Amino acid sequence: MSGLNGTDFTFRPLDPLTDAELLHGWVTHPKAAYWMMQDARLEDVERAYMEIAADPHHHALLGLRDGEPAFLMEKYDPAHRELVGLYEPEPGDVGMHFLVPPTDTPVHGFTRAVITAVMAHLFEDPATHRVVVEPDVSNKAVHALNEVVGFVPDREIDKPEKRALLSFCTREQFFRSQSLAARGVAV
C-alpha cells in the first residue's frame, strides 16, 4: 500500500516476544491512553500479545513504513471477540484497532495514511465486507479519522472497559471515501 510521500506501508505478523519491547514503549505512552495499557509492564505486553497470537479470532500485525515498524494493527472476529452480545454481527464483519506510536517529529497526514492503509489491507481479503470499530466515545480524534475513511457511527454501546461508539464501514463506503479524497473532495 502506498504511504506518505511515495513510501510504502507493508504488514507483518507481530512477534509477541521480539516486538514486545517496542510495543511496550508505544502502548504505555501517555498519548496511547485509549489503548488502556498505561501501567503495563513489559511482561504484561508480552502476555497480552502471546494470547492474541494464540487466538484464532484475533490477530496483531505491525505496520511497516519503508521496512521499519511504524504502527500496530489488530483485527478480530467480532462474532467471537470484543463485541460478543453487543451487536448482531453479519457475515464478513471484521473488527479493527490501530495505534500510531508517539513521535517527536510528527508528519502531517501520517495517521490518516495509516488508517487508510489498514482499511485497504483489511479489504484486500474478499471475505471482508464490513469493518467494525468501537472507539471510546470521548476519542474525537479517532472519530474524525474514521469518518474520513468511510465509517458511519451506529450507536453508543457499553463495553466492560469503556463507553464506545460502534461504527461500521462497508467496502463500498471505504472505496467511495478514497475516490472522493483522490478528487480533493472533503469527506
PDB file of C-alpha atoms in Angstrom:
ATOM      1  CA  MET A   1       0.000   0.000   0.000  1.00  0.00           C
ATOM      2  CA  SER A   2       1.468   3.327  -0.994  1.00  0.00           C
ATOM      3  CA  GLY A   3       2.005   5.503   2.031  1.00  0.00           C
ATOM      4  CA  LEU A   4       3.089   9.087   2.574  1.00  0.00           C
ATOM      5  CA  ASN A   5       5.325  10.757   0.011  1.00  0.00           C
ATOM      6  CA  GLY A   6       5.848   7.611  -2.015  1.00  0.00           C
ATOM      7  CA  THR A   7       6.818   5.401   0.917  1.00  0.00           C
ATOM      8  CA  ASP A   8       5.229   2.001   1.184  1.00  0.00           C
ATOM      9  CA  PHE A   9       3.330   0.506   4.070  1.00  0.00           C
ATOM     10  CA  THR A  10       3.542  -3.245   4.479  1.00  0.00           C
ATOM     11  CA  PHE A  11       2.307  -5.564   7.200  1.00  0.00           C
ATOM     12  CA  ARG A  12       3.840  -8.469   9.049  1.00  0.00           C
ATOM     13  CA  PRO A  13       2.576 -10.617  11.908  1.00  0.00           C
ATOM     14  CA  LEU A  14       3.573  -9.278  15.283  1.00  0.00           C
ATOM     15  CA  ASP A  15       6.053 -11.445  17.196  1.00  0.00           C
ATOM     16  CA  PRO A  16       4.981 -11.152  20.849  1.00  0.00           C
ATOM     17  CA  LEU A  17       8.466 -11.811  22.190  1.00  0.00           C
ATOM     18  CA  THR A  18      10.757  -9.936  19.829  1.00  0.00           C
ATOM     19  CA  ASP A  19       8.338  -6.998  19.363  1.00  0.00           C
ATOM     20  CA  ALA A  20       7.224  -6.646  22.995  1.00  0.00           C
ATOM     21  CA  GLU A  21       9.834  -4.055  23.975  1.00  0.00           C
ATOM     22  CA  LEU A  22       8.930  -1.828  21.036  1.00  0.00           C
ATOM     23  CA  LEU A  23       5.209  -2.248  21.730  1.00  0.00           C
ATOM     24  CA  HIS A  24       5.681  -1.594  25.425  1.00  0.00           C
ATOM     25  CA  GLY A  25       7.033   1.862  24.649  1.00  0.00           C
ATOM     26  CA  TRP A  26       4.094   2.538  22.354  1.00  0.00           C
ATOM     27  CA  VAL A  27       1.198   1.283  24.496  1.00  0.00           C
ATOM     28  CA  THR A  28       2.377   2.796  27.793  1.00  0.00           C
ATOM     29  CA  HIS A  29       2.988   6.285  26.414  1.00  0.00           C
ATOM     30  CA  PRO A  30       0.510   8.930  27.683  1.00  0.00           C
ATOM     31  CA  LYS A  31      -0.642   9.583  24.091  1.00  0.00           C
ATOM     32  CA  ALA A  32      -1.794   5.942  23.915  1.00  0.00           C
ATOM     33  CA  ALA A  33      -4.228   6.349  26.827  1.00  0.00           C
ATOM     34  CA  TYR A  34      -7.129   4.919  24.806  1.00  0.00           C
ATOM     35  CA  TRP A  35      -5.146   1.682  24.347  1.00  0.00           C
ATOM     36  CA  MET A  36      -5.698   1.156  28.110  1.00  0.00           C
ATOM     37  CA  MET A  37      -2.255  -0.306  28.847  1.00  0.00           C
ATOM     38  CA  GLN A  38      -0.703   2.719  30.573  1.00  0.00           C
ATOM     39  CA  ASP A  39       0.532   0.755  33.582  1.00  0.00           C
ATOM     40  CA  ALA A  40       1.522  -2.409  31.718  1.00  0.00           C
ATOM     41  CA  ARG A  41       4.910  -3.937  32.430  1.00  0.00           C
ATOM     42  CA  LEU A  42       6.944  -5.493  29.617  1.00  0.00           C
ATOM     43  CA  GLU A  43       5.778  -8.952  30.754  1.00  0.00           C
ATOM     44  CA  ASP A  44       2.146  -7.769  30.581  1.00  0.00           C
ATOM     45  CA  VAL A  45       2.608  -6.685  26.969  1.00  0.00           C
ATOM     46  CA  GLU A  46       4.308  -9.984  26.082  1.00  0.00           C
ATOM     47  CA  ARG A  47       1.491 -11.932  27.737  1.00  0.00           C
ATOM     48  CA  ALA A  48      -1.283  -9.898  26.093  1.00  0.00           C
ATOM     49  CA  TYR A  49       0.175 -10.347  22.624  1.00  0.00           C
ATOM     50  CA  MET A  50       1.008 -14.020  23.201  1.00  0.00           C
ATOM     51  CA  GLU A  51      -2.695 -14.506  23.980  1.00  0.00           C
ATOM     52  CA  ILE A  52      -3.603 -12.725  20.742  1.00  0.00           C
ATOM     53  CA  ALA A  53      -1.080 -14.819  18.785  1.00  0.00           C
ATOM     54  CA  ALA A  54      -2.691 -17.997  20.140  1.00  0.00           C
ATOM     55  CA  ASP A  55      -6.245 -16.795  19.392  1.00  0.00           C
ATOM     56  CA  PRO A  56      -7.718 -17.900  16.035  1.00  0.00           C
ATOM     57  CA  HIS A  57     -10.185 -14.974  16.190  1.00  0.00           C
ATOM     58  CA  HIS A  58      -7.719 -12.142  16.920  1.00  0.00           C
ATOM     59  CA  HIS A  59      -4.541 -11.141  15.068  1.00  0.00           C
ATOM     60  CA  ALA A  60      -1.922  -8.456  15.658  1.00  0.00           C
ATOM     61  CA  LEU A  61       0.171  -7.036  12.839  1.00  0.00           C
ATOM     62  CA  LEU A  62       2.937  -4.497  12.699  1.00  0.00           C
ATOM     63  CA  GLY A  63       2.590  -1.905  10.002  1.00  0.00           C
ATOM     64  CA  LEU A  64       5.927  -1.103   8.430  1.00  0.00           C
ATOM     65  CA  ARG A  65       6.972   2.092   6.679  1.00  0.00           C
ATOM     66  CA  ASP A  66       9.971   1.544   4.446  1.00  0.00           C
ATOM     67  CA  GLY A  67      10.506  -1.743   6.288  1.00  0.00           C
ATOM     68  CA  GLU A  68      10.578  -0.198   9.784  1.00  0.00           C
ATOM     69  CA  PRO A  69       7.827  -0.676  12.423  1.00  0.00           C
ATOM     70  CA  ALA A  70       5.541   2.358  12.214  1.00  0.00           C
ATOM     71  CA  PHE A  71       2.181   1.320  13.709  1.00  0.00           C
ATOM     72  CA  LEU A  72       0.204  -1.515  15.254  1.00  0.00           C
ATOM     73  CA  MET A  73      -2.929  -3.033  13.786  1.00  0.00           C
ATOM     74  CA  GLU A  74      -5.235  -5.605  15.306  1.00  0.00           C
ATOM     75  CA  LYS A  75      -8.047  -7.375  13.514  1.00  0.00           C
ATOM     76  CA  TYR A  76     -10.585  -9.612  15.190  1.00  0.00           C
ATOM     77  CA  ASP A  77     -13.761 -11.535  14.534  1.00  0.00           C
ATOM     78  CA  PRO A  78     -16.479  -9.541  16.341  1.00  0.00           C
ATOM     79  CA  ALA A  79     -18.686 -12.638  16.493  1.00  0.00           C
ATOM     80  CA  HIS A  80     -16.089 -14.139  18.881  1.00  0.00           C
ATOM     81  CA  ARG A  81     -14.149 -11.199  20.429  1.00  0.00           C
ATOM     82  CA  GLU A  82     -14.704  -7.661  21.725  1.00  0.00           C
ATOM     83  CA  LEU A  83     -18.335  -7.225  20.650  1.00  0.00           C
ATOM     84  CA  VAL A  84     -19.980 -10.540  21.513  1.00  0.00           C
ATOM     85  CA  GLY A  85     -23.558  -9.817  22.586  1.00  0.00           C
ATOM     86  CA  LEU A  86     -23.275  -6.076  21.868  1.00  0.00           C
ATOM     87  CA  TYR A  87     -24.485  -6.108  18.269  1.00  0.00           C
ATOM     88  CA  GLU A  88     -25.623  -8.627  15.669  1.00  0.00           C
ATOM     89  CA  PRO A  89     -22.568  -9.462  13.518  1.00  0.00           C
ATOM     90  CA  GLU A  90     -23.024 -10.027   9.807  1.00  0.00           C
ATOM     91  CA  PRO A  91     -21.015 -12.426   7.639  1.00  0.00           C
ATOM     92  CA  GLY A  92     -17.855 -10.649   6.517  1.00  0.00           C
ATOM     93  CA  ASP A  93     -17.607  -8.345   9.555  1.00  0.00           C
ATOM     94  CA  VAL A  94     -14.043  -7.719  10.778  1.00  0.00           C
ATOM     95  CA  GLY A  95     -13.183  -5.724  13.887  1.00  0.00           C
ATOM     96  CA  MET A  96     -10.171  -3.440  13.860  1.00  0.00           C
ATOM     97  CA  HIS A  97      -7.921  -1.434  16.193  1.00  0.00           C
ATOM     98  CA  PHE A  98      -4.872   0.578  15.204  1.00  0.00           C
ATOM     99  CA  LEU A  99      -2.234   2.503  17.124  1.00  0.00           C
ATOM    100  CA  VAL A 100       0.205   5.052  15.772  1.00  0.00           C
ATOM    101  CA  PRO A 101       3.043   5.492  18.267  1.00  0.00           C
ATOM    102  CA  PRO A 102       4.061   8.883  19.603  1.00  0.00           C
ATOM    103  CA  THR A 103       6.874  10.703  17.877  1.00  0.00           C
ATOM    104  CA  ASP A 104       8.978  13.797  18.433  1.00  0.00           C
ATOM    105  CA  THR A 105       8.784  14.534  14.695  1.00  0.00           C
ATOM    106  CA  PRO A 106       5.138  14.222  13.620  1.00  0.00           C
ATOM    107  CA  VAL A 107       4.432  14.028   9.895  1.00  0.00           C
ATOM    108  CA  HIS A 108       1.287  15.825   8.740  1.00  0.00           C
ATOM    109  CA  GLY A 109      -1.216  13.308   7.360  1.00  0.00           C
ATOM    110  CA  PHE A 110       0.629  10.242   8.668  1.00  0.00           C
ATOM    111  CA  THR A 111      -2.177   8.896  10.875  1.00  0.00           C
ATOM    112  CA  ARG A 112      -4.670   9.357   8.049  1.00  0.00           C
ATOM    113  CA  ALA A 113      -2.314   7.450   5.726  1.00  0.00           C
ATOM    114  CA  VAL A 114      -2.052   4.687   8.332  1.00  0.00           C
ATOM    115  CA  ILE A 115      -5.805   4.212   8.788  1.00  0.00           C
ATOM    116  CA  THR A 116      -6.217   4.253   5.011  1.00  0.00           C
ATOM    117  CA  ALA A 117      -3.536   1.551   4.663  1.00  0.00           C
ATOM    118  CA  VAL A 118      -5.143  -0.503   7.441  1.00  0.00           C
ATOM    119  CA  MET A 119      -8.546  -0.336   5.762  1.00  0.00           C
ATOM    120  CA  ALA A 120      -7.116  -1.173   2.340  1.00  0.00           C
ATOM    121  CA  HIS A 121      -5.298  -4.145   3.891  1.00  0.00           C
ATOM    122  CA  LEU A 122      -8.488  -5.426   5.507  1.00  0.00           C
ATOM    123  CA  PHE A 123     -10.460  -5.088   2.282  1.00  0.00           C
ATOM    124  CA  GLU A 124      -7.767  -6.975   0.323  1.00  0.00           C
ATOM    125  CA  ASP A 125      -9.472 -10.045   1.761  1.00  0.00           C
ATOM    126  CA  PRO A 126     -12.539 -10.639  -0.425  1.00  0.00           C
ATOM    127  CA  ALA A 127     -14.301 -12.189   2.594  1.00  0.00           C
ATOM    128  CA  THR A 128     -14.258  -8.814   4.387  1.00  0.00           C
ATOM    129  CA  HIS A 129     -17.462  -6.944   3.660  1.00  0.00           C
ATOM    130  CA  ARG A 130     -17.580  -4.529   6.576  1.00  0.00           C
ATOM    131  CA  VAL A 131     -15.121  -3.226   9.171  1.00  0.00           C
ATOM    132  CA  VAL A 132     -16.385  -2.655  12.700  1.00  0.00           C
ATOM    133  CA  VAL A 133     -14.799  -0.333  15.259  1.00  0.00           C
ATOM    134  CA  GLU A 134     -15.666   0.549  18.834  1.00  0.00           C
ATOM    135  CA  PRO A 135     -13.537   3.505  19.943  1.00  0.00           C
ATOM    136  CA  ASP A 136     -14.114   5.315  23.210  1.00  0.00           C
ATOM    137  CA  VAL A 137     -16.914   7.867  22.810  1.00  0.00           C
ATOM    138  CA  SER A 138     -14.573  10.620  24.014  1.00  0.00           C
ATOM    139  CA  ASN A 139     -11.879   9.874  21.399  1.00  0.00           C
ATOM    140  CA  LYS A 140     -12.936  12.637  18.999  1.00  0.00           C
ATOM    141  CA  ALA A 141      -9.697  12.468  17.001  1.00  0.00           C
ATOM    142  CA  VAL A 142     -10.258   8.848  16.005  1.00  0.00           C
ATOM    143  CA  HIS A 143     -13.936   9.521  15.255  1.00  0.00           C
ATOM    144  CA  ALA A 144     -12.822  12.166  12.738  1.00  0.00           C
ATOM    145  CA  LEU A 145     -10.275   9.781  11.177  1.00  0.00           C
ATOM    146  CA  ASN A 146     -12.872   7.022  10.987  1.00  0.00           C
ATOM    147  CA  GLU A 147     -15.262   9.340   9.185  1.00  0.00           C
ATOM    148  CA  VAL A 148     -12.586  10.262   6.630  1.00  0.00           C
ATOM    149  CA  VAL A 149     -12.222   6.608   5.571  1.00  0.00           C
ATOM    150  CA  GLY A 150     -15.959   5.971   5.387  1.00  0.00           C
ATOM    151  CA  PHE A 151     -17.087   4.849   8.843  1.00  0.00           C
ATOM    152  CA  VAL A 152     -20.632   5.690   9.845  1.00  0.00           C
ATOM    153  CA  PRO A 153     -21.477   5.766  13.574  1.00  0.00           C
ATOM    154  CA  ASP A 154     -24.280   3.411  14.558  1.00  0.00           C
ATOM    155  CA  ARG A 155     -24.775   3.877  18.296  1.00  0.00           C
ATOM    156  CA  GLU A 156     -23.069   4.085  21.658  1.00  0.00           C
ATOM    157  CA  ILE A 157     -22.557   0.801  23.468  1.00  0.00           C
ATOM    158  CA  ASP A 158     -21.305  -0.137  26.917  1.00  0.00           C
ATOM    159  CA  LYS A 159     -18.268  -2.405  26.944  1.00  0.00           C
ATOM    160  CA  PRO A 160     -16.763  -3.606  30.227  1.00  0.00           C
ATOM    161  CA  GLU A 161     -13.844  -1.160  29.924  1.00  0.00           C
ATOM    162  CA  LYS A 162     -15.493   1.841  28.235  1.00  0.00           C
ATOM    163  CA  ARG A 163     -18.467   3.531  26.624  1.00  0.00           C
ATOM    164  CA  ALA A 164     -17.843   3.046  22.912  1.00  0.00           C
ATOM    165  CA  LEU A 165     -19.105   4.415  19.616  1.00  0.00           C
ATOM    166  CA  LEU A 166     -19.994   1.411  17.463  1.00  0.00           C
ATOM    167  CA  SER A 167     -19.282   2.332  13.845  1.00  0.00           C
ATOM    168  CA  PHE A 168     -19.268   0.476  10.526  1.00  0.00           C
ATOM    169  CA  CYS A 169     -17.563   0.913   7.172  1.00  0.00           C
ATOM    170  CA  THR A 170     -18.540  -1.212   4.196  1.00  0.00           C
ATOM    171  CA  ARG A 171     -16.190  -1.914   1.326  1.00  0.00           C
ATOM    172  CA  GLU A 172     -18.274   0.480  -0.824  1.00  0.00           C
ATOM    173  CA  GLN A 173     -18.122   3.265   1.779  1.00  0.00           C
ATOM    174  CA  PHE A 174     -14.346   2.925   2.048  1.00  0.00           C
ATOM    175  CA  PHE A 175     -13.720   2.976  -1.694  1.00  0.00           C
ATOM    176  CA  ARG A 176     -16.140   5.895  -2.136  1.00  0.00           C
ATOM    177  CA  SER A 177     -14.242   7.861   0.538  1.00  0.00           C
ATOM    178  CA  GLN A 178     -10.960   7.137  -1.275  1.00  0.00           C
ATOM    179  CA  SER A 179     -12.402   8.191  -4.609  1.00  0.00           C
ATOM    180  CA  LEU A 180     -13.625  11.457  -3.115  1.00  0.00           C
ATOM    181  CA  ALA A 181     -10.268  12.046  -1.401  1.00  0.00           C
ATOM    182  CA  ALA A 182      -8.418  11.412  -4.692  1.00  0.00           C
ATOM    183  CA  ARG A 183     -10.585  14.099  -6.329  1.00  0.00           C
ATOM    184  CA  GLY A 184      -9.885  16.524  -3.469  1.00  0.00           C
ATOM    185  CA  VAL A 185     -13.437  16.424  -2.110  1.00  0.00           C
ATOM    186  CA  ALA A 186     -13.628  16.808   1.650  1.00  0.00           C
ATOM    187  CA  VAL A 187     -15.290  13.797   3.239  1.00  0.00           C
TER     188      VAL A 187
END
